[in-house]
PDB file of N, CA and C in Angstrom:
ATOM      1  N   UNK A   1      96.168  84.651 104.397  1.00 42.00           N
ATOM      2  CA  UNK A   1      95.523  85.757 105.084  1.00 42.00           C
ATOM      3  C   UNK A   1      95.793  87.034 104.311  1.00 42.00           C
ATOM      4  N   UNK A   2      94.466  87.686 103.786  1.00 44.00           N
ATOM      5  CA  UNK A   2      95.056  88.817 102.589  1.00 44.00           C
ATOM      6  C   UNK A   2      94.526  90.331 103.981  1.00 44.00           C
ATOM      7  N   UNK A   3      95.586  90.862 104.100  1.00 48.00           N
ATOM      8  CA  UNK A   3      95.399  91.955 105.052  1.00 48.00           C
ATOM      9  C   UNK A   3      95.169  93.322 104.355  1.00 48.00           C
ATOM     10  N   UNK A   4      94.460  94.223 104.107  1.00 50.00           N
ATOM     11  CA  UNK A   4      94.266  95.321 103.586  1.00 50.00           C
ATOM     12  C   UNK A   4      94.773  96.438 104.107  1.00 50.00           C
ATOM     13  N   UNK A   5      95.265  97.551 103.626  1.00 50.00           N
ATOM     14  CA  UNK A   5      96.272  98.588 104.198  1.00 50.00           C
ATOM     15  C   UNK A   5      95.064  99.533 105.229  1.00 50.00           C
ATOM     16  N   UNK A   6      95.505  99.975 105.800  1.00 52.00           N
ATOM     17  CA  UNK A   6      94.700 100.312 106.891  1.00 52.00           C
ATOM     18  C   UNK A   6      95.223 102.311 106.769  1.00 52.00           C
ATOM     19  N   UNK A   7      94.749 103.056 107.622  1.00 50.00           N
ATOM     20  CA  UNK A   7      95.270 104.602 107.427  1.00 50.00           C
ATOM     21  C   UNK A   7      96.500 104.217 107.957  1.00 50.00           C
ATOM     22  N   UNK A   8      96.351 103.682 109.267  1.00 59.00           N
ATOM     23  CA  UNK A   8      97.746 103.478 110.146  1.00 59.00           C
ATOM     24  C   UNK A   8      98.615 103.372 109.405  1.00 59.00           C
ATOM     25  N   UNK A   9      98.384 101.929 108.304  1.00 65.00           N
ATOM     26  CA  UNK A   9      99.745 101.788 107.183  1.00 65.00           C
ATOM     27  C   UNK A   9     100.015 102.776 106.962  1.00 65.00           C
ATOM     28  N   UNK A  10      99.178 103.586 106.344  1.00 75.00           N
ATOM     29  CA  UNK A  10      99.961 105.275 105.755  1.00 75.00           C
ATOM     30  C   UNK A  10     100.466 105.892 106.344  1.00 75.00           C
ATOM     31  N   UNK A  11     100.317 106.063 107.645  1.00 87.00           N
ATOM     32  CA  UNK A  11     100.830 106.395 108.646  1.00 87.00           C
ATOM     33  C   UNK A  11     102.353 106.093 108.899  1.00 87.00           C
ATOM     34  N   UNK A  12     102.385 105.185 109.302  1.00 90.00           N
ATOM     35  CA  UNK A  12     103.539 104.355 108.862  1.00 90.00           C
ATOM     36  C   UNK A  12     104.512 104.286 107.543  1.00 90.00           C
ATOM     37  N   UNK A  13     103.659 104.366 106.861  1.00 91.00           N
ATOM     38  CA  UNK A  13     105.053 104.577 105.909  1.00 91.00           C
ATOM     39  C   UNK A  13     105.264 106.291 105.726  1.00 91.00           C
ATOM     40  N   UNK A  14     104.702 106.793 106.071  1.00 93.00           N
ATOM     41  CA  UNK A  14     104.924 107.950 105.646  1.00 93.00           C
ATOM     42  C   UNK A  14     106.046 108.548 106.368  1.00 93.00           C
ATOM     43  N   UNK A  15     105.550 108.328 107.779  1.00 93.00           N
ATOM     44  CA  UNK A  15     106.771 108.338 109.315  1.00 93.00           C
ATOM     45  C   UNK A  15     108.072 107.570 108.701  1.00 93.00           C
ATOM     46  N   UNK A  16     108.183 106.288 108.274  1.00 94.00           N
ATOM     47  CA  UNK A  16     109.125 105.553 107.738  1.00 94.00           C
ATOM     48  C   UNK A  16     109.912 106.159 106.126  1.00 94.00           C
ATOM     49  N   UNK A  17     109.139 107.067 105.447  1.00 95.00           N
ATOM     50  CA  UNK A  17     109.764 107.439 104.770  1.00 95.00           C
ATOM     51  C   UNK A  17     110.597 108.554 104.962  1.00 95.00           C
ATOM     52  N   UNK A  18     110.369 109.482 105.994  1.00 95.00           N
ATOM     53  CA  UNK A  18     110.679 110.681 106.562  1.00 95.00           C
ATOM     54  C   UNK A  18     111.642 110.167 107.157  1.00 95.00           C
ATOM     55  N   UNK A  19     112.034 108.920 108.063  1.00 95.00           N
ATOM     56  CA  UNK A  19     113.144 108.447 108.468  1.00 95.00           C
ATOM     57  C   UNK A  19     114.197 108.388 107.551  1.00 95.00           C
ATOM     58  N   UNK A  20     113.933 107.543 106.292  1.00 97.00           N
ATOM     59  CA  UNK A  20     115.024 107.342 105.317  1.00 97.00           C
ATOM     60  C   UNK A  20     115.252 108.463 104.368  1.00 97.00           C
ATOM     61  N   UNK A  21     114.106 109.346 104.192  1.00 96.00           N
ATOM     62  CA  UNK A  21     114.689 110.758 103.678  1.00 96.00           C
ATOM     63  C   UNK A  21     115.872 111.018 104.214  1.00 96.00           C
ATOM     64  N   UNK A  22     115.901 111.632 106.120  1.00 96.00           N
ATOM     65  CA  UNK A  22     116.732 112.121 106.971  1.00 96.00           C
ATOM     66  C   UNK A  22     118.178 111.082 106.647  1.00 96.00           C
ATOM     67  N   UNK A  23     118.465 109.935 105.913  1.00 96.00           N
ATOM     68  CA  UNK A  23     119.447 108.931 105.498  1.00 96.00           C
ATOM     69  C   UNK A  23     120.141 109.502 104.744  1.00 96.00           C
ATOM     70  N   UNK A  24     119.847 110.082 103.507  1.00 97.00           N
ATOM     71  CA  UNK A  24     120.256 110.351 102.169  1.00 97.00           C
ATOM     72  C   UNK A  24     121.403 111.329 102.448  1.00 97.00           C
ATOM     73  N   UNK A  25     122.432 110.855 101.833  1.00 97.00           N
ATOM     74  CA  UNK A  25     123.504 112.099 101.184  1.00 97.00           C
ATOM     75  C   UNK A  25     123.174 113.371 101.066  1.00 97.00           C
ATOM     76  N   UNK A  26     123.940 114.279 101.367  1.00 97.00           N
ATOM     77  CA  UNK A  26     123.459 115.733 101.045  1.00 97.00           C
ATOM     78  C   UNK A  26     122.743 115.547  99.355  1.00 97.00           C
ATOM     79  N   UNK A  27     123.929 114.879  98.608  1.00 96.00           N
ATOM     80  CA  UNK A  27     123.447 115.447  97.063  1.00 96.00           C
ATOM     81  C   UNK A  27     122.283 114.570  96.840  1.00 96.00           C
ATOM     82  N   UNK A  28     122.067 113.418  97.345  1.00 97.00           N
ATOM     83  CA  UNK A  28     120.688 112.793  97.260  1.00 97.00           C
ATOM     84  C   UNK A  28     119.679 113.310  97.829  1.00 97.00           C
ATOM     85  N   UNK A  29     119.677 113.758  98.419  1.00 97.00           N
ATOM     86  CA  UNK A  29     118.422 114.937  99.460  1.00 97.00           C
ATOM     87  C   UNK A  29     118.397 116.186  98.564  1.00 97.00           C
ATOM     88  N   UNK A  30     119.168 116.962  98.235  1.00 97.00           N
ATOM     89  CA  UNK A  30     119.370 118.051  96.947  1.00 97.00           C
ATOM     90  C   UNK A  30     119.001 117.871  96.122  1.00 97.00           C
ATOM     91  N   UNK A  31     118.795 116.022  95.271  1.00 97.00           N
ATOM     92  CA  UNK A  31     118.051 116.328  93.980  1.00 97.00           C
ATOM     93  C   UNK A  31     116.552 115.560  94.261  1.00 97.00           C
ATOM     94  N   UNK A  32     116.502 115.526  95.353  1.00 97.00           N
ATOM     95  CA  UNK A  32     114.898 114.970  95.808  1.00 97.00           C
ATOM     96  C   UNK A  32     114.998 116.071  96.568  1.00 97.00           C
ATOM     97  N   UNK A  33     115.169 117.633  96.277  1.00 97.00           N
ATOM     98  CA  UNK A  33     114.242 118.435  96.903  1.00 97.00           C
ATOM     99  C   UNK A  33     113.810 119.051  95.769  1.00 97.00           C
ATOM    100  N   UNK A  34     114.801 119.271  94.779  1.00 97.00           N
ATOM    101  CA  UNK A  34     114.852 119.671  93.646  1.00 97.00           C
ATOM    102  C   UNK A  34     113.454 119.029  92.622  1.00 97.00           C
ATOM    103  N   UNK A  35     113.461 118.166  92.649  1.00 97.00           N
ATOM    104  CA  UNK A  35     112.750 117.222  92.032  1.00 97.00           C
ATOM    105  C   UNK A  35     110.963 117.194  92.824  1.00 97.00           C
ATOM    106  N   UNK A  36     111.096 116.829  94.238  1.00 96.00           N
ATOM    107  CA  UNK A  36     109.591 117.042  94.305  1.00 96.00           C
ATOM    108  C   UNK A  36     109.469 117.968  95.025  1.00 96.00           C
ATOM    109  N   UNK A  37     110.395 118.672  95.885  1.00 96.00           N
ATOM    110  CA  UNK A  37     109.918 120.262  96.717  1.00 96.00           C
ATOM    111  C   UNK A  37     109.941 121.343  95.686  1.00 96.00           C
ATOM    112  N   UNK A  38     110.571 121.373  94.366  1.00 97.00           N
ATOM    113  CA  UNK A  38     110.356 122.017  93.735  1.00 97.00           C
ATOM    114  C   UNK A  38     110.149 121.880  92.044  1.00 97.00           C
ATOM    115  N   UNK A  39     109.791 120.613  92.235  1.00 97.00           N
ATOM    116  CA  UNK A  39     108.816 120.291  90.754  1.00 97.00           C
ATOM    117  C   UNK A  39     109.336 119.993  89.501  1.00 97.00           C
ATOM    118  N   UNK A  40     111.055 120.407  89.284  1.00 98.00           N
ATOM    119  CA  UNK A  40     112.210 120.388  88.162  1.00 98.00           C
ATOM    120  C   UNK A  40     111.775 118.951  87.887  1.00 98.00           C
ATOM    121  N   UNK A  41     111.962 119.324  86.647  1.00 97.00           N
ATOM    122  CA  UNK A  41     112.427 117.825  85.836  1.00 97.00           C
ATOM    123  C   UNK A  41     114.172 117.352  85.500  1.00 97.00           C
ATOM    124  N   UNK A  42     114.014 116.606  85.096  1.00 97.00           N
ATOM    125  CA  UNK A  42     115.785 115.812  85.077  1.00 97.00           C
ATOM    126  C   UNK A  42     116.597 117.528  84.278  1.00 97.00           C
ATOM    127  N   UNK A  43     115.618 117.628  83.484  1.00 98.00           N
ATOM    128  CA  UNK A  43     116.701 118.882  82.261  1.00 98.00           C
ATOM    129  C   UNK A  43     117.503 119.727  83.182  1.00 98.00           C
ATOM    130  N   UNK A  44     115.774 120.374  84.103  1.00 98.00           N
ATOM    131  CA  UNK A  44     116.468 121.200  85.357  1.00 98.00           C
ATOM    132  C   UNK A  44     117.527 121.224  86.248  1.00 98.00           C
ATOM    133  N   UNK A  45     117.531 119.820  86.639  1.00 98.00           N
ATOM    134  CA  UNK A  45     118.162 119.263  87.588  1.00 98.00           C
ATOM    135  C   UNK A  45     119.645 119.370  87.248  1.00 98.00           C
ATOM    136  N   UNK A  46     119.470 118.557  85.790  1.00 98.00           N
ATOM    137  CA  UNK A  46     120.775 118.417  85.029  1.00 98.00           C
ATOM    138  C   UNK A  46     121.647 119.712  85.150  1.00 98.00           C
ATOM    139  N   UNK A  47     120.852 120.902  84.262  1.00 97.00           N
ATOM    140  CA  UNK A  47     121.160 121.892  84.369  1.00 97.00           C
ATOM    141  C   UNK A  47     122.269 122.594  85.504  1.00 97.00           C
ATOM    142  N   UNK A  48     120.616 122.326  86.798  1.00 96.00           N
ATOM    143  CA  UNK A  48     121.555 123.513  88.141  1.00 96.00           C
ATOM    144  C   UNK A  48     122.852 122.573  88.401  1.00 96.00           C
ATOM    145  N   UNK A  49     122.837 121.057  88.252  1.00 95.00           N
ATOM    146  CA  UNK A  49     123.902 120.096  88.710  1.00 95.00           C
ATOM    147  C   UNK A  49     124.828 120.058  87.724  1.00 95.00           C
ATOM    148  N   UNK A  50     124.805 120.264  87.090  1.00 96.00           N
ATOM    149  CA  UNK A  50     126.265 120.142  85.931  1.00 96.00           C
ATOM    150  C   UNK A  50     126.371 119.207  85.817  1.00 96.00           C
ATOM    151  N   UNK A  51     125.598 117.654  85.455  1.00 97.00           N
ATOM    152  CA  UNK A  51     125.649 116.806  85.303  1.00 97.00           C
ATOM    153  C   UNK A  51     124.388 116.621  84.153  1.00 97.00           C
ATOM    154  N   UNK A  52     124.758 115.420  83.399  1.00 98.00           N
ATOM    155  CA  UNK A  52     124.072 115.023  82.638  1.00 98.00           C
ATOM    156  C   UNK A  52     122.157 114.851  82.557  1.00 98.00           C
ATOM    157  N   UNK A  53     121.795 114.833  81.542  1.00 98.00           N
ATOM    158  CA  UNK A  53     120.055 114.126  82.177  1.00 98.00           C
ATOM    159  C   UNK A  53     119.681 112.352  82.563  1.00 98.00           C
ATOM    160  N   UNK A  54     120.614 111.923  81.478  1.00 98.00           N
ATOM    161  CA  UNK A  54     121.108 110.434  81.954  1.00 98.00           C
ATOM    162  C   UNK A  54     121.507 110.274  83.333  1.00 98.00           C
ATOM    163  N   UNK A  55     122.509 111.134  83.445  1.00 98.00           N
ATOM    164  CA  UNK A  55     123.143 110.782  85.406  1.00 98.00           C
ATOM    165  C   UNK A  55     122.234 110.858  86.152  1.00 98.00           C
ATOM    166  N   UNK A  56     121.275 112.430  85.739  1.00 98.00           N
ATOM    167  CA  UNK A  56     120.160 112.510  86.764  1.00 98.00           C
ATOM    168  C   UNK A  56     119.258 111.223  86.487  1.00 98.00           C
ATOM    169  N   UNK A  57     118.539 110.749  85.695  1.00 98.00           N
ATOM    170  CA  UNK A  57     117.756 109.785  85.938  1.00 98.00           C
ATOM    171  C   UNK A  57     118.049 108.313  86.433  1.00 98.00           C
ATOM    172  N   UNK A  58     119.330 108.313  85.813  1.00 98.00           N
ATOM    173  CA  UNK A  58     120.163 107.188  86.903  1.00 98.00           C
ATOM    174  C   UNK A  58     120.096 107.360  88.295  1.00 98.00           C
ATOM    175  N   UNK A  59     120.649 108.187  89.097  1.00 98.00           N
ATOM    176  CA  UNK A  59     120.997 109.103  90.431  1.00 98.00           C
ATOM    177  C   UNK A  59     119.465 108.889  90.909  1.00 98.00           C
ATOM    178  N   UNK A  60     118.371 109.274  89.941  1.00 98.00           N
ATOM    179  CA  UNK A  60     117.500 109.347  91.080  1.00 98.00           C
ATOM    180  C   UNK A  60     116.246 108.090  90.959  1.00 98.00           C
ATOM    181  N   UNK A  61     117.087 106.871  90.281  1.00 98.00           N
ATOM    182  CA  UNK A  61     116.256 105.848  89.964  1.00 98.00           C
ATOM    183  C   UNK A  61     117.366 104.827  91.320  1.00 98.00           C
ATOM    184  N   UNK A  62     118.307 105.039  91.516  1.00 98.00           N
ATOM    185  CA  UNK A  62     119.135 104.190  92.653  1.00 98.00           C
ATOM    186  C   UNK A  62     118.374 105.018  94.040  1.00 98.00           C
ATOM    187  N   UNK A  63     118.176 106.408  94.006  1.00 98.00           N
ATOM    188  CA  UNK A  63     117.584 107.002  95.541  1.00 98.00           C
ATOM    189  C   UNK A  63     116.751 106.465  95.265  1.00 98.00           C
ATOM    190  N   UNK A  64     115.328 105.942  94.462  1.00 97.00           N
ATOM    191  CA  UNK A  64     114.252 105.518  95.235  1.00 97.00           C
ATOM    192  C   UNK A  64     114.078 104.421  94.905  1.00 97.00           C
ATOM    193  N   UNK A  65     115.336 103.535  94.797  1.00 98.00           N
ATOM    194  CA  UNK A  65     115.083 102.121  95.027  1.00 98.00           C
ATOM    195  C   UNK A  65     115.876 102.035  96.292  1.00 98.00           C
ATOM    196  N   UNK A  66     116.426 103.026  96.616  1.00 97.00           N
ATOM    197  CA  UNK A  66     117.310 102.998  98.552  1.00 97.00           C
ATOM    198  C   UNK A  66     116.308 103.227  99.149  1.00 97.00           C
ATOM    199  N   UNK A  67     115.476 104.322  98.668  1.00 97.00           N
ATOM    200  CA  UNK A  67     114.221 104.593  99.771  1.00 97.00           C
ATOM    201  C   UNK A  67     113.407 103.713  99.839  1.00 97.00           C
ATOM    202  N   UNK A  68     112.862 102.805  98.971  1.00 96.00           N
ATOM    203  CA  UNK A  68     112.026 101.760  98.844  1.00 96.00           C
ATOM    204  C   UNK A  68     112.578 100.828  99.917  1.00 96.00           C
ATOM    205  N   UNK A  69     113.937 100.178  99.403  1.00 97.00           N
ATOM    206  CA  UNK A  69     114.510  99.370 100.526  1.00 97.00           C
ATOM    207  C   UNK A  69     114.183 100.188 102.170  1.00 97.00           C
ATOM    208  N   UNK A  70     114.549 101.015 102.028  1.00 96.00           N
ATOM    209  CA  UNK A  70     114.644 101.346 103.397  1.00 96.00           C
ATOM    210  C   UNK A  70     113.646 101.692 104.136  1.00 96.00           C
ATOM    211  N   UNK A  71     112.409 101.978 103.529  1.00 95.00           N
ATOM    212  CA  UNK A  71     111.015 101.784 103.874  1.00 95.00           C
ATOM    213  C   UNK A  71     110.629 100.946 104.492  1.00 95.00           C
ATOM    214  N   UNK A  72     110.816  99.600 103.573  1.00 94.00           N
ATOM    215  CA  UNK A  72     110.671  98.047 103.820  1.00 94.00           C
ATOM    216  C   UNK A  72     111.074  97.751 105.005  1.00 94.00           C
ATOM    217  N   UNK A  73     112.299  97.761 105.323  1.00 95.00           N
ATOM    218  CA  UNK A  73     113.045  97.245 106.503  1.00 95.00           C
ATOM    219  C   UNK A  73     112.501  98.304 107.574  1.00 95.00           C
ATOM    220  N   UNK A  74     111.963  99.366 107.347  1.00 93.00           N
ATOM    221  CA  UNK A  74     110.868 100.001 108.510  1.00 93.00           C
ATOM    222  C   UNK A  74     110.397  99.714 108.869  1.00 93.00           C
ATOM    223  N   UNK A  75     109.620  99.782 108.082  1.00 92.00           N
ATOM    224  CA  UNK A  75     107.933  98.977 108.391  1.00 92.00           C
ATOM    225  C   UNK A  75     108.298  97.407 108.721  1.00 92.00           C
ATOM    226  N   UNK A  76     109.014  96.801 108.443  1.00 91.00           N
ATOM    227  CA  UNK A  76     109.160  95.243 108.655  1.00 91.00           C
ATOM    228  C   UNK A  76     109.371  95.541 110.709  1.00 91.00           C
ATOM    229  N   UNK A  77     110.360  96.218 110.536  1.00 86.00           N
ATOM    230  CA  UNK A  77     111.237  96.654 111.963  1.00 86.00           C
ATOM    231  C   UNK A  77     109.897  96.968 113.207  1.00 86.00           C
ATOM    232  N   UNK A  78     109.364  98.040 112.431  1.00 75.00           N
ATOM    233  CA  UNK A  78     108.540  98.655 113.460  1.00 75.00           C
ATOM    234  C   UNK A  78     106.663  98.088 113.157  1.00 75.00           C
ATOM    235  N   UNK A  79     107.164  96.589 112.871  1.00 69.00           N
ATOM    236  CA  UNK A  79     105.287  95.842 112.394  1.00 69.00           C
ATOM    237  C   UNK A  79     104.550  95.711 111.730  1.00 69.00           C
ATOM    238  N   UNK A  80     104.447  96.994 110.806  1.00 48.00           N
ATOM    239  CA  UNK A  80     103.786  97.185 109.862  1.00 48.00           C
ATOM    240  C   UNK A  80     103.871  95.990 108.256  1.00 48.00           C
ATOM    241  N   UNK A  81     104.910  95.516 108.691  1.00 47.00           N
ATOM    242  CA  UNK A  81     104.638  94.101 107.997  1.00 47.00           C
ATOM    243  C   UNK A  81     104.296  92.398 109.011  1.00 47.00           C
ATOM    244  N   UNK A  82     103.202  92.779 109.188  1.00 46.00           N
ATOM    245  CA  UNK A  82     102.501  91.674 109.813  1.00 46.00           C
ATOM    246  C   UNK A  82     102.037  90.709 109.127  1.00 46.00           C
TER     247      UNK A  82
END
């Protein structure tokens, strides 16, 4: 049975991603605001964080494979994987 995403899906994940945003560590929420509320790239990031550009792209390749997971188990939770 091949089911096609519907708006609702979007709906849904979008609600579901806003959940697992509200999850994240202060400093994981800080460089995902950094990053898409305000557009920086890793250099930036690196920069205001005193951390490397490596760390940053590490750091923010583990947040959105947490957010991914935690999407999943949303939408699984609340139906949207039917």
């Amino acid at each position: 049975f091949d089911r096609r995403p519907s708006a609702s899906d979007g709906n849904l994940r979008s609600t579901a991603l806003q959940e697992c945003l509200g999850q994240l560590s202060p400093k994981s929420s800080q460089l995902i605001a950094w990053r898409y509320e305000h557009g920086w790239d890793a250099a930036r990031i690196a920069e205001q964080s005193g951390r490397t550009v490596d760390a940053i792209y590490q750091a923010m390749s583990r947040i959105r494979a947490s957010l991914a997971e935690c999407i999943e188990q949303r939408l699984a939770i609340d139906g949207g994987a039917s």
